[in-house]
Short mmCIF file of C-alpha atoms in Angstrom, two decimals:
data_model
loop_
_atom_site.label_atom_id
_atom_site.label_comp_id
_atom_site.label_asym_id
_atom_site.label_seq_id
_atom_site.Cartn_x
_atom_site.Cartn_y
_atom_site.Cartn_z
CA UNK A 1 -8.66 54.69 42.88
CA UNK A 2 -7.05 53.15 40.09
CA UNK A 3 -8.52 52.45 36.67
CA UNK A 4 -8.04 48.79 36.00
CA UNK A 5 -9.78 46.99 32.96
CA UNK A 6 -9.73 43.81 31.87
CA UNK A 7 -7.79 42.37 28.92
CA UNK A 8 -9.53 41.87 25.59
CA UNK A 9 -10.61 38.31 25.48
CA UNK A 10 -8.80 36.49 22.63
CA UNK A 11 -11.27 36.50 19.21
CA UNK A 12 -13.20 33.27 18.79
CA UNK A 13 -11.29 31.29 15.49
CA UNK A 14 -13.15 31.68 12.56
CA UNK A 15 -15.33 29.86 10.57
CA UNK A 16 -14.58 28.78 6.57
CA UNK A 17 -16.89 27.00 5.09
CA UNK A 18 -15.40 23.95 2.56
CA UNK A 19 -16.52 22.54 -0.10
CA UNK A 20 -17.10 18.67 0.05
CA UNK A 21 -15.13 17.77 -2.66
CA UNK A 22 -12.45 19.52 -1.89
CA UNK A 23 -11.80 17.92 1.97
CA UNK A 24 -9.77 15.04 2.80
CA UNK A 25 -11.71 13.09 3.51
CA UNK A 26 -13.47 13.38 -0.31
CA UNK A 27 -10.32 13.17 -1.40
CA UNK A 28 -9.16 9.83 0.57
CA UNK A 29 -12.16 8.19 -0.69
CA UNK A 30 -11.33 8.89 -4.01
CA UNK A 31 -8.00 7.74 -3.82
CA UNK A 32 -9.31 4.69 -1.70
CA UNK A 33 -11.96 4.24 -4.71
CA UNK A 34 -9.64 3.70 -7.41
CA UNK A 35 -7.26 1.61 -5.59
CA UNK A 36 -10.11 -0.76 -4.65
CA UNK A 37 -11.29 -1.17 -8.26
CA UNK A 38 -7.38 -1.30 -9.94
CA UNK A 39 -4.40 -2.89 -7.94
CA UNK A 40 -7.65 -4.01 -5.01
CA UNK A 41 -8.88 -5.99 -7.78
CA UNK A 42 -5.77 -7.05 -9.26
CA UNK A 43 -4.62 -8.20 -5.76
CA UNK A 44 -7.66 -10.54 -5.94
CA UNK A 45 -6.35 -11.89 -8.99
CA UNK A 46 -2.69 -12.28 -7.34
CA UNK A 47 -4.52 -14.07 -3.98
CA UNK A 48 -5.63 -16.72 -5.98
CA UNK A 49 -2.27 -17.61 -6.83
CA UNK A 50 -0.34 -17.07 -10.51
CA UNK A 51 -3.59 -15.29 -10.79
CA UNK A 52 -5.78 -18.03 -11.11
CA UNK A 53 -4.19 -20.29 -13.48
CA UNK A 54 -3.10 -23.73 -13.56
CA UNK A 55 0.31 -23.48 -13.78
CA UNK A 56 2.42 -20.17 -12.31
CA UNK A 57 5.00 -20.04 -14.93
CA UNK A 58 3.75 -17.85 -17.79
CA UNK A 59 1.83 -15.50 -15.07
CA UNK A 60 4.87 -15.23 -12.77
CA UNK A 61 6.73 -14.20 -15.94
CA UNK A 62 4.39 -11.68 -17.07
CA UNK A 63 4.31 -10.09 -13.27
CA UNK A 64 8.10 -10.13 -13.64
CA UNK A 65 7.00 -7.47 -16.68
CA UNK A 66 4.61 -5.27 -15.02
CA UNK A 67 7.13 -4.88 -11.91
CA UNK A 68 10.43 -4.21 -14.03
CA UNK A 69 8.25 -1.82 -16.12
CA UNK A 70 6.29 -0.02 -13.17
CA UNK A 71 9.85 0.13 -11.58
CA UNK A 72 11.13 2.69 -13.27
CA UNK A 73 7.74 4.81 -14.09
CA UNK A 74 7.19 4.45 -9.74
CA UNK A 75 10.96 6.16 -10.16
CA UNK A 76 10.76 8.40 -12.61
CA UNK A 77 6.76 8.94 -12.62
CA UNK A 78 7.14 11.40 -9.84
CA UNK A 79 8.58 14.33 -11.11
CA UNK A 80 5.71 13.50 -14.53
CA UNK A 81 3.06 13.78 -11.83
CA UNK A 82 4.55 16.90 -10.86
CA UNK A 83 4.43 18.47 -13.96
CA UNK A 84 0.70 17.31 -14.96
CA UNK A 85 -1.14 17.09 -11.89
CA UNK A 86 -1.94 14.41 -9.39
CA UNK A 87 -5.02 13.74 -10.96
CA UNK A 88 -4.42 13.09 -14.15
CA UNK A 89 -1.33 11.20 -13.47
CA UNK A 90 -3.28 8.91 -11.39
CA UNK A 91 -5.95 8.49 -14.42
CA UNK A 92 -3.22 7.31 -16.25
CA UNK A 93 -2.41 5.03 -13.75
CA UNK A 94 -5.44 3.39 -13.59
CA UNK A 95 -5.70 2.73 -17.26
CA UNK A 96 -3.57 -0.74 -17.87
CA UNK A 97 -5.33 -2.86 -15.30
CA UNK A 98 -8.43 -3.80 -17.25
CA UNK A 99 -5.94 -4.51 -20.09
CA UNK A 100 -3.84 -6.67 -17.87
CA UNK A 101 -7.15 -8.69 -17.07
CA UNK A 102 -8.17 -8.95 -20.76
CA UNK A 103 -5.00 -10.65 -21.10
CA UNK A 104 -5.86 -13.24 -18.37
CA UNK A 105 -8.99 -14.05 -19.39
CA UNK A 106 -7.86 -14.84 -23.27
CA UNK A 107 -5.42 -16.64 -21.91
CA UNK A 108 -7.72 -18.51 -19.45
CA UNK A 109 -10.51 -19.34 -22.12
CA UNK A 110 -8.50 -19.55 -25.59
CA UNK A 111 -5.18 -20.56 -24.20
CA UNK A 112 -3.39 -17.10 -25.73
CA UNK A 113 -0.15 -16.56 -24.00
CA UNK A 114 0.68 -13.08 -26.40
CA UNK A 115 -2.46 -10.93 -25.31
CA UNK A 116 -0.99 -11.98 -21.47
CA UNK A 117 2.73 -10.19 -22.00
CA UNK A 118 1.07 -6.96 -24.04
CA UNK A 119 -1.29 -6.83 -21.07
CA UNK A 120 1.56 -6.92 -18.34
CA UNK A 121 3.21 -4.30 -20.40
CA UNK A 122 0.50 -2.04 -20.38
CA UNK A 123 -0.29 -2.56 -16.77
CA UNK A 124 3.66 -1.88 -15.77
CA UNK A 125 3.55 1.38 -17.69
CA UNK A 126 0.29 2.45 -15.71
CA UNK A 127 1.07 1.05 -12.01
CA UNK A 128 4.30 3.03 -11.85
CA UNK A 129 1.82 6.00 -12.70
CA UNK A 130 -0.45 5.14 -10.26
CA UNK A 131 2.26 4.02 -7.52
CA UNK A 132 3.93 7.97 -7.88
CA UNK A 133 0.99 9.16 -7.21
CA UNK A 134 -1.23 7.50 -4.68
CA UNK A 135 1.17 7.63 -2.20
CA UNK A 136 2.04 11.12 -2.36
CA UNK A 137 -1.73 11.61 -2.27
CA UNK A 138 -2.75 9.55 1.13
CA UNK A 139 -0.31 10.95 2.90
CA UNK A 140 0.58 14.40 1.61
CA UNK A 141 -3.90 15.55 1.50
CA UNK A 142 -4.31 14.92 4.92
CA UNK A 143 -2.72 16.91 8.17
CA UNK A 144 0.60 15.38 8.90
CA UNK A 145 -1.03 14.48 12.60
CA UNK A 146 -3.79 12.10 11.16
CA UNK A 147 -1.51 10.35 8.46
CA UNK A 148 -2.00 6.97 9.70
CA UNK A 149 -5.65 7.30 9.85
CA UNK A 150 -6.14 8.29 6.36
CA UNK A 151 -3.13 5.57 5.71
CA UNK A 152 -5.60 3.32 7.16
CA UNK A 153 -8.62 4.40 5.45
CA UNK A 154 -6.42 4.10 1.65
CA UNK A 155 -5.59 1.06 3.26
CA UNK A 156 -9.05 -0.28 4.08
CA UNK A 157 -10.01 0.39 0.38
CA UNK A 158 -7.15 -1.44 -1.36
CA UNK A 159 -7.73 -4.16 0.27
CA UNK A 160 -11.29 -4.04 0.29
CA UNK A 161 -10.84 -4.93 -3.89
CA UNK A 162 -9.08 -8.40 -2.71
CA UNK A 163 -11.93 -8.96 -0.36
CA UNK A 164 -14.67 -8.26 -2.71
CA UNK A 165 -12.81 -9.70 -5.98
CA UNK A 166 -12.52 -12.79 -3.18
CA UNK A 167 -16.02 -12.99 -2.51
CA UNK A 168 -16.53 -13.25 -6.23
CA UNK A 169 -14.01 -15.91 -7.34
CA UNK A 170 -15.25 -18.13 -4.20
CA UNK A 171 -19.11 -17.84 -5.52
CA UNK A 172 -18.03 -18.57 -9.50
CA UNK A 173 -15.28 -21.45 -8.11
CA UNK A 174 -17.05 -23.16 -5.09
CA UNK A 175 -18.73 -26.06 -6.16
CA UNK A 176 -17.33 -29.61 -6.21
CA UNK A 177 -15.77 -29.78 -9.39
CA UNK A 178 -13.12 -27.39 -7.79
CA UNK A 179 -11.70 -29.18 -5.44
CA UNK A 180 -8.89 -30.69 -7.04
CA UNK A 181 -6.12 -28.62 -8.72
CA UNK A 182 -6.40 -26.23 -11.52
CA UNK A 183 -7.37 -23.14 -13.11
CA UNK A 184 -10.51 -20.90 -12.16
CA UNK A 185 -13.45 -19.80 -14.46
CA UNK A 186 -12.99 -17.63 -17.08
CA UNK A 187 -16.39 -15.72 -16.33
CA UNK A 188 -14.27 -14.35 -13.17
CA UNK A 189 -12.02 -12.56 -15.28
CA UNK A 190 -14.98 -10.57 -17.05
CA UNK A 191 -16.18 -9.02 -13.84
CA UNK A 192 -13.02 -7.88 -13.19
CA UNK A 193 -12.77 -6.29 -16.43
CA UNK A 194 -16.13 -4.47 -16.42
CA UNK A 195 -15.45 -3.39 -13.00
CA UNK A 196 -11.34 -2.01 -13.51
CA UNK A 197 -13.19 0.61 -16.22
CA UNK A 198 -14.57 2.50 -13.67
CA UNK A 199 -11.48 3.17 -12.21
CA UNK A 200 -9.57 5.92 -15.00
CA UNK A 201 -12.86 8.17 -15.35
CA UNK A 202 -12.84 7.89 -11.16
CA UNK A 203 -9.42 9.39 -10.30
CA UNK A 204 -10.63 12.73 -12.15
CA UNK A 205 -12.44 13.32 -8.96
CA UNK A 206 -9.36 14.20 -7.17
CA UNK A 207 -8.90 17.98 -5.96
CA UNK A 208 -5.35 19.28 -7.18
CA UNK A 209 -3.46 19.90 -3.96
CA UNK A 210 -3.88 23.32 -3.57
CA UNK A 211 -7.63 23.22 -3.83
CA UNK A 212 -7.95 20.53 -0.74
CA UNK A 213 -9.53 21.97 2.18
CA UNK A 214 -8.02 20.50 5.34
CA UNK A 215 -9.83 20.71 8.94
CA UNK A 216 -6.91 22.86 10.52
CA UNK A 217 -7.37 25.55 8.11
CA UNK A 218 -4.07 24.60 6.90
CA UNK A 219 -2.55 24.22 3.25
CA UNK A 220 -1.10 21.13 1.60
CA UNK A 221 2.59 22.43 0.86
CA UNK A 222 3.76 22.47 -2.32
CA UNK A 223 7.04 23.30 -3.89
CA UNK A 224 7.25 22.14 -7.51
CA UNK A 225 10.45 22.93 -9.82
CA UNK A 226 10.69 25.37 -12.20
CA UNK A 227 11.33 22.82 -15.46
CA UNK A 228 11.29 19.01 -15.62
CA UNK A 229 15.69 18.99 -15.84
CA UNK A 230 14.81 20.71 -12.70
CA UNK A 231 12.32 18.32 -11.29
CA UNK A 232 14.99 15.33 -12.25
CA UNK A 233 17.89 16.85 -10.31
CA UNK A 234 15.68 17.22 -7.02
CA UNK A 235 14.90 13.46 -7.81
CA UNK A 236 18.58 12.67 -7.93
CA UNK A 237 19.33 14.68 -5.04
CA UNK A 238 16.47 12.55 -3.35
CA UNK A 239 17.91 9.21 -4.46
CA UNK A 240 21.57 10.56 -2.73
CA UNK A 241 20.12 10.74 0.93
CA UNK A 242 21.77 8.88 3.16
CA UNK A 243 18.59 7.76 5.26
CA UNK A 244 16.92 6.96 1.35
CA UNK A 245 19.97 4.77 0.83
CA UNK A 246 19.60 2.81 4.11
CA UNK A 247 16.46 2.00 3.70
CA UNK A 248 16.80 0.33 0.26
CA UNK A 249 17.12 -3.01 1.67
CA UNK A 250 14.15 -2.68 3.33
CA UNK A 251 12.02 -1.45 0.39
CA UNK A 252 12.96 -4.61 -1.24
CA UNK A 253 12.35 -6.61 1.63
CA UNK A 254 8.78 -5.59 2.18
CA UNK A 255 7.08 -7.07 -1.20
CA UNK A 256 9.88 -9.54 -2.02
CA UNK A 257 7.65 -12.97 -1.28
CA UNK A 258 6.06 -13.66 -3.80
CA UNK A 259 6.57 -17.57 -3.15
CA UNK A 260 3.00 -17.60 -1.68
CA UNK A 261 1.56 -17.30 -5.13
CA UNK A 262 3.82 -20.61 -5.72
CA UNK A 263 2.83 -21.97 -2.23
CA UNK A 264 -0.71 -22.23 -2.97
CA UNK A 265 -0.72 -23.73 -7.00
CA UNK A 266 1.75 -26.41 -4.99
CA UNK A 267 -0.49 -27.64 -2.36
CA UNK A 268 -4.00 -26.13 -2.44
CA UNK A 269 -6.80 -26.84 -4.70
CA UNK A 270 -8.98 -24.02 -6.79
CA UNK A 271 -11.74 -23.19 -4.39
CA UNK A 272 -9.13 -23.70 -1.46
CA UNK A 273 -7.47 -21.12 -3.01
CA UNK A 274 -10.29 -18.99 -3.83
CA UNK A 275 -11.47 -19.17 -0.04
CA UNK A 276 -7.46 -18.40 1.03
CA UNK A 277 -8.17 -15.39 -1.30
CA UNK A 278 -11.28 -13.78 0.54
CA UNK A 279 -10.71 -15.03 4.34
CA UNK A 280 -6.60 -13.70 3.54
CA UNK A 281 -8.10 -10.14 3.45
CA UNK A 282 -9.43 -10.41 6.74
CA UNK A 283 -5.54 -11.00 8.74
CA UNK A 284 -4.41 -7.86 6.09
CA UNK A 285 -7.10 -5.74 7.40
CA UNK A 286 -6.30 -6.33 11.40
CA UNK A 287 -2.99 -5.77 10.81
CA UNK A 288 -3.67 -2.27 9.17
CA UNK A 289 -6.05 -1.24 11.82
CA UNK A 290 -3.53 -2.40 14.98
CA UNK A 291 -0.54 -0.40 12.92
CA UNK A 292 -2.45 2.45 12.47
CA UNK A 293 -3.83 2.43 16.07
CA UNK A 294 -0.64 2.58 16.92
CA UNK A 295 0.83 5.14 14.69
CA UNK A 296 -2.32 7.82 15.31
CA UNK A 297 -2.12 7.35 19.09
CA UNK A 298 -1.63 10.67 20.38
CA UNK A 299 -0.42 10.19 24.07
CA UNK A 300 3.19 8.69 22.55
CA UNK A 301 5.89 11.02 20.75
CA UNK A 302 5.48 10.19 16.80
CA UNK A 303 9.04 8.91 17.04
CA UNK A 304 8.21 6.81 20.21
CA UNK A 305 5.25 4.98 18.24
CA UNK A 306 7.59 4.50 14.86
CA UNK A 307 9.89 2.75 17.14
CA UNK A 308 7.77 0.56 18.86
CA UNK A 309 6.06 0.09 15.47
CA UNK A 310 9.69 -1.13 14.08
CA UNK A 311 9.60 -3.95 16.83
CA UNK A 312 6.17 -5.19 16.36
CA UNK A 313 7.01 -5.41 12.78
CA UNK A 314 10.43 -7.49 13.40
CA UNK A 315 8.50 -9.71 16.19
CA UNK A 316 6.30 -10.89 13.65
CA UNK A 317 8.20 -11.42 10.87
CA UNK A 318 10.25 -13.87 12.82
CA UNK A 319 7.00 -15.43 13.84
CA UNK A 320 5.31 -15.73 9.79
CA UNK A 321 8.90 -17.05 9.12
CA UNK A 322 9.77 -19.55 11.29
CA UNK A 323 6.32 -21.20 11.31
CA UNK A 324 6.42 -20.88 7.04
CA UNK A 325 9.90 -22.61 6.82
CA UNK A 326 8.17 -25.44 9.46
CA UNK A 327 5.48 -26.04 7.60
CA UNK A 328 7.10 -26.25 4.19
CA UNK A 329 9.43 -28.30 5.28
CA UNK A 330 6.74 -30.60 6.46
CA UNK A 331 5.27 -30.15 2.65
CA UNK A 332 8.71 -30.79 0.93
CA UNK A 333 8.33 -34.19 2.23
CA UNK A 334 5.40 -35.44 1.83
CA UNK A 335 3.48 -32.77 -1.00
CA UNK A 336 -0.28 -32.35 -0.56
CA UNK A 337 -3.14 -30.74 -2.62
CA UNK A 338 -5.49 -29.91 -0.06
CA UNK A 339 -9.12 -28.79 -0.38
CA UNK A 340 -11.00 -26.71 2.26
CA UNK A 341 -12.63 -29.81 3.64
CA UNK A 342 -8.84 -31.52 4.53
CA UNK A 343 -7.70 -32.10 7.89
CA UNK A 344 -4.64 -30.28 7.31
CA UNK A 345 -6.28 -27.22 5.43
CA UNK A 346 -5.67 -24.63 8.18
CA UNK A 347 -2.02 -25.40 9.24
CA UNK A 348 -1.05 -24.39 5.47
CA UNK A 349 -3.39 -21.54 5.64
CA UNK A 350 -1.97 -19.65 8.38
CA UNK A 351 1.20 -19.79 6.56
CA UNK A 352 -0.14 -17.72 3.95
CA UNK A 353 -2.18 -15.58 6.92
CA UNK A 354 1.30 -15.16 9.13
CA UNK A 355 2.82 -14.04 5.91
CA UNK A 356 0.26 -11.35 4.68
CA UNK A 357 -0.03 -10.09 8.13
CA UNK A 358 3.83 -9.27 9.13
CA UNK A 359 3.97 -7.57 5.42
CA UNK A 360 1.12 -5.15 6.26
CA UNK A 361 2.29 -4.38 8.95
CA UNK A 362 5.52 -3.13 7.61
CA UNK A 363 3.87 -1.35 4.81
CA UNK A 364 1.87 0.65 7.33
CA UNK A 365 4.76 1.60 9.65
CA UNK A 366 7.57 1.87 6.23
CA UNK A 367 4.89 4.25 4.83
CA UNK A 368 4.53 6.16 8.17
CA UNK A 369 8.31 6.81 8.41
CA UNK A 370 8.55 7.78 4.66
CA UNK A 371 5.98 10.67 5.47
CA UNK A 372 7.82 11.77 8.37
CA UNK A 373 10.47 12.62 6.41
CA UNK A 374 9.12 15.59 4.99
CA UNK A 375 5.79 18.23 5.22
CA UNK A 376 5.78 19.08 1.23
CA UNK A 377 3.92 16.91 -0.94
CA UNK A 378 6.15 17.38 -4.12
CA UNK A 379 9.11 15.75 -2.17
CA UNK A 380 7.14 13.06 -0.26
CA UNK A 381 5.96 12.32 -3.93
CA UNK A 382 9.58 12.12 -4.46
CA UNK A 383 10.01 9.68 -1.61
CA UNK A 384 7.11 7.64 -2.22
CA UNK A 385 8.02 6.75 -5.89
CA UNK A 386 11.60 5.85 -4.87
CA UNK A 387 9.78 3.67 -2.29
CA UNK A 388 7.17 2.05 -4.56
CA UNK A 389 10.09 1.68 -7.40
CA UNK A 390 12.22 -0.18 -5.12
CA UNK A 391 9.62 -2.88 -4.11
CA UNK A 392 8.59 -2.43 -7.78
CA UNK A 393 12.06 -4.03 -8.97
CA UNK A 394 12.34 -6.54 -5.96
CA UNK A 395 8.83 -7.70 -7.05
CA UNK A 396 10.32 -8.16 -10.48
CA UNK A 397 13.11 -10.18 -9.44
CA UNK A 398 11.26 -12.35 -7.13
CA UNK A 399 8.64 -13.09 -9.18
CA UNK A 400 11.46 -14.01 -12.23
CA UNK A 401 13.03 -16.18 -8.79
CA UNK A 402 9.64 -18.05 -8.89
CA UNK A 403 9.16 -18.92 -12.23
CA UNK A 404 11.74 -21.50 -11.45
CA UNK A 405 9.78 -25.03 -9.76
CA UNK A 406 12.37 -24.75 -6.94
CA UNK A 407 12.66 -27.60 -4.93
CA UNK A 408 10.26 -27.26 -1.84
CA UNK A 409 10.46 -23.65 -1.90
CA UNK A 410 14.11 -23.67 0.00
CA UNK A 411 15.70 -21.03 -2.90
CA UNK A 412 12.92 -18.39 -2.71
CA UNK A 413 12.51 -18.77 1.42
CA UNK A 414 16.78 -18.51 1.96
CA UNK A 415 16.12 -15.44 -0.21
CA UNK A 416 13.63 -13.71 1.47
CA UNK A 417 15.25 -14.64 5.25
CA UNK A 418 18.41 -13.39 4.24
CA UNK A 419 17.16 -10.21 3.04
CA UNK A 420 15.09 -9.27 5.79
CA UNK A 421 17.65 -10.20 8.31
CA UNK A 422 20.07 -7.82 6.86
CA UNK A 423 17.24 -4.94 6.21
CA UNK A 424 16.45 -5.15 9.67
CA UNK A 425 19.86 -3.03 10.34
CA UNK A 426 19.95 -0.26 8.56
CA UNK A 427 16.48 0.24 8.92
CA UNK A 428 16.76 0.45 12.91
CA UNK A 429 20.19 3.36 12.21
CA UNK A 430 17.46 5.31 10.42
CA UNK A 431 14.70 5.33 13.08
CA UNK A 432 17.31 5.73 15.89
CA UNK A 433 18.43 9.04 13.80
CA UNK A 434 14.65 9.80 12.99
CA UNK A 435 14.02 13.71 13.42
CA UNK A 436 9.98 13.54 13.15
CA UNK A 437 8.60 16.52 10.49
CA UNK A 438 4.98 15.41 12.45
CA UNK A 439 3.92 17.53 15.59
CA UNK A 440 2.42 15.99 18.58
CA UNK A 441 -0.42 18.37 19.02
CA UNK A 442 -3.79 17.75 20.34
CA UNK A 443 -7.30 18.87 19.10
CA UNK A 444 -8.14 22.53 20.90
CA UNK A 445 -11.78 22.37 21.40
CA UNK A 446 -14.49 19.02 21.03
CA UNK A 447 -15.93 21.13 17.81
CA UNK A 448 -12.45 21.36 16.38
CA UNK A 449 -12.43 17.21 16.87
CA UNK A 450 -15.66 16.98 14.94
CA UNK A 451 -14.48 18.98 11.71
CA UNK A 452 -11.62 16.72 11.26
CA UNK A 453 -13.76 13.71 10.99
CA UNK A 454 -15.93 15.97 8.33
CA UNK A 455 -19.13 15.53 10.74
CA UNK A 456 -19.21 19.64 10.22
CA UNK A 457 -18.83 21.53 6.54
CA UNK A 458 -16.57 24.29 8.56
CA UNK A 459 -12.63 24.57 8.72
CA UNK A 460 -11.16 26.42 11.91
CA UNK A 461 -9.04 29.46 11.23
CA UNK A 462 -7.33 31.13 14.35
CA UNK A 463 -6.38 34.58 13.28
CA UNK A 464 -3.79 34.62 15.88
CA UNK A 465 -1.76 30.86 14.03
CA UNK A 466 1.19 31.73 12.28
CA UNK A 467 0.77 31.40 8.00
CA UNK A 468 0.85 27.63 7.84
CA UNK A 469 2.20 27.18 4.59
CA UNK A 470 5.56 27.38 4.73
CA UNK A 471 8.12 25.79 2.20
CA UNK A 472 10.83 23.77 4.02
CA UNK A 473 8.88 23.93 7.09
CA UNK A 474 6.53 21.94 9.34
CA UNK A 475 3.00 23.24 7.89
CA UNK A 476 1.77 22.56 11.16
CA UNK A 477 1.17 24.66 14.01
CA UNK A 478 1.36 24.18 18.10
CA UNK A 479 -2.94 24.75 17.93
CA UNK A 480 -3.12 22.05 15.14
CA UNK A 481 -6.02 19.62 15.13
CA UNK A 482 -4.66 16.27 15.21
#
């Protein structure tokens, strides 16, 4: 009789405890926090249009500042945030906004124009900060299989700022006196101001990226340069990628209207435009949810989703399009200055709606296929500054474009068409060549599931995983949570 025994059973993962401020989640709420209370806020400012003034020249001229400026620190910002730290570039970055509104509101109450270009100035130098880094840090922190749900949740937050800086405006600018044309209270610009503060002394809650304490057990990768010269060349080499260079077109593209600022000075009146400002948020915030649905659903390849994501964004731009040439058509003829009460109110509303929702959308996915380029978070910060500096210095141009009182709009519009037409192909070469860095793994066990929402305080460590951190490799293994 033969001796037979059973093989050892396989040892149960083990158990790390984190620490809360070190997990991703923590961490995306951070990140979330200060981009509600900074560009969140200053997006409010921008919904109103020309920021709430009467007249969009002098604002549209000082945004033409900021972007030109935060350009080339979104560019060049990244291998600076690789040298300091994450977090303190991305105190930096939140430093200029408040200064930015300060400008505003002088301007708004005393009629200074001076205070309003020093502010712009200020704010350029810190966005590009804050642009380097906040990208990097959404979507490097969390496990490259839950990107576009902590996308979503950075998401959720920056726009959250519009919809609460919304609320505001429409409660200080509701009453009847507002319903013609004009420029909004200068007591709305103060509550920005207190509330931007909070933002600088907020980012120093981030973790540094090797202190964050994903679900997986697994380490944010990081491969820094040995000196700054060095850090500049691997930003060169960056800018040189072929797939990098296709996709400039479409890093213009995304943020290049800036008409709709225009649009709504030219035919709405101030608490029209204060209510387009808070109900705007709502289309914004669908269309982040749907794209990121779509982008963290796990029974489709990643690459499967980015291309079906690439389609839903092109379907909809040729719907926000065609419908916003219609319409302003319609208002090139015969001008209006509508109030909320107005009969034809909601037609020139959903312009604005159709318009905000396509360009979400194609943040979400452009941001998605940026990450999926790469598993270390000192290149993606690479990628994402090249990315934010590009829509940085279409944003400048565009918003120089509209300085301009262009005859119903036709100049800006044949712009923006054009562009996106021709992004659309390049764009599609890169996604047909896409080689995913993201695995399509699935969550081992229900208790593994609840860690990565941070309903437990433990991290799973299998003992039998390969070392996850890796340089120049997928940090991700085949028993991944997703």
């Amino acid at each position: 009789m033969s001796d037979t025994t059973a093989p050892a059973a396989a040892p149960p993962p083990a158990k790390h405890k984190r620490t809360w401020y070190h997990t991703t989640l923590f961490n995306a709420f951070v990140i979330g926090g200060v981009g509600f209370i900074a560009p969140g806020l200053w997006n409010a400012m921008s919904n109103l249009g020309a920021g709430g003034a009467q007249e969009a020249y002098l604002v549209n001229a000082a945004n033409s500042l900021v972007f030109g400026i935060m350009g080339f620190l979104c560019l060049f910002g990244a291998p600076l945030a690789n040298r300091i730290g994450l977090s303190w570039t991305l105190f930096l970055g939140a430093i200029g906004y408040p200064i930015y509104s300060a400008g505003l509101y002088t301007n708004n109450r005393y009629g200074n124009e001076w205070f309003v270009l020093v502010g712009a100035v200020a704010c350029g130098f810190s966005a590009g900060l804050f642009w380097a880094s906040e990208g990097a840090i959404a979507l490097g922190y969390p496990e490259p299989g839950k990107r576009g749900r902590y996308l979503n949740i950075w998401l959720w937050f920056r726009t959250g700022g519009p919809l609460v800086g919304g609320a505001i405006v429409l409660a200080l600018n509701h009453d009847a006196h507002s319903k013609a044309k004009g420029k909004v209270g200068y007591q709305t610009y103060l509550v920005f101001i207190a509330l931007q503060c909070i933002a600088a002394p907020l980012a120093l809650l981030l973790s540094p990226p090797e202190k964050v304490q994903r679900a997986d057990g697994s380490k944010v990768v990081i491969k820094n340069e040995a000196s700054i010269g060095a850090e500049f060349k691997a930003l060169w080499v960056a800018c040189k990628r072929k797939d990098i260079l296709l996709l400039l077109p479409i890093f213009w593209a995304a943020y290049f209207n800036q008409y709709s600022g225009n649009f709504q000075t030219y035919y709405f009146g101030i608490r029209a435009r204060a209510l387009i400002g808070f109900v705007g948020n709502f289309g914004t915030l669908l269309s982040s949810q749907l794209m990121s649905a779509l982008l963290d659903y796990k029974r489709l390849p990643v690459r499967e989703r980015i291309v079906i994501g690439y389609w839903w964004v092109v379907v909809w731009h040729v719907i926000a399009w065609t419908y916003g040439w219609v319409i302003q058509e319609k208002y090139t003829r015969n001008p209006p200055a509508y109030d909320w009460e107005d009969k034809g109110f909601v037609e020139g509303f959903f312009v604005l709606i159709l318009w905000d929702f396509a360009r979400q959308a194609l943040q979400n996915w452009l941001y998605y296929l940026v990450a999926n380029k790469t598993d270390n978070i000192s290149e993606l910060t690479r990628f994402s500054g090249i990315l934010r500096g590009q829509e940085s210095f279409a944003q400048a141009v565009t918003y120089g474009l509209n300085t301009k009182n262009w005859v119903g709009g036709r100049v800006p519009l044949a712009v923006n068409t054009i562009l996106l037409f021709l992004a659309a192909f390049p764009t599609w070469f890169v996604v047909h060549n896409l080689v995913p860095v993201e695995g399509d793994t699935k969550p081992t066990s229900d208790n593994e599931s609840r860690v990565e929402e941070g309903l437990t305080e433990y991290q799973i460590s299998d003992p039998g995983t390969k070392e996850k951190v890796a340089i120049g490799q997928v940090s991700v293994g085949v028993d991944t949570a997703m």
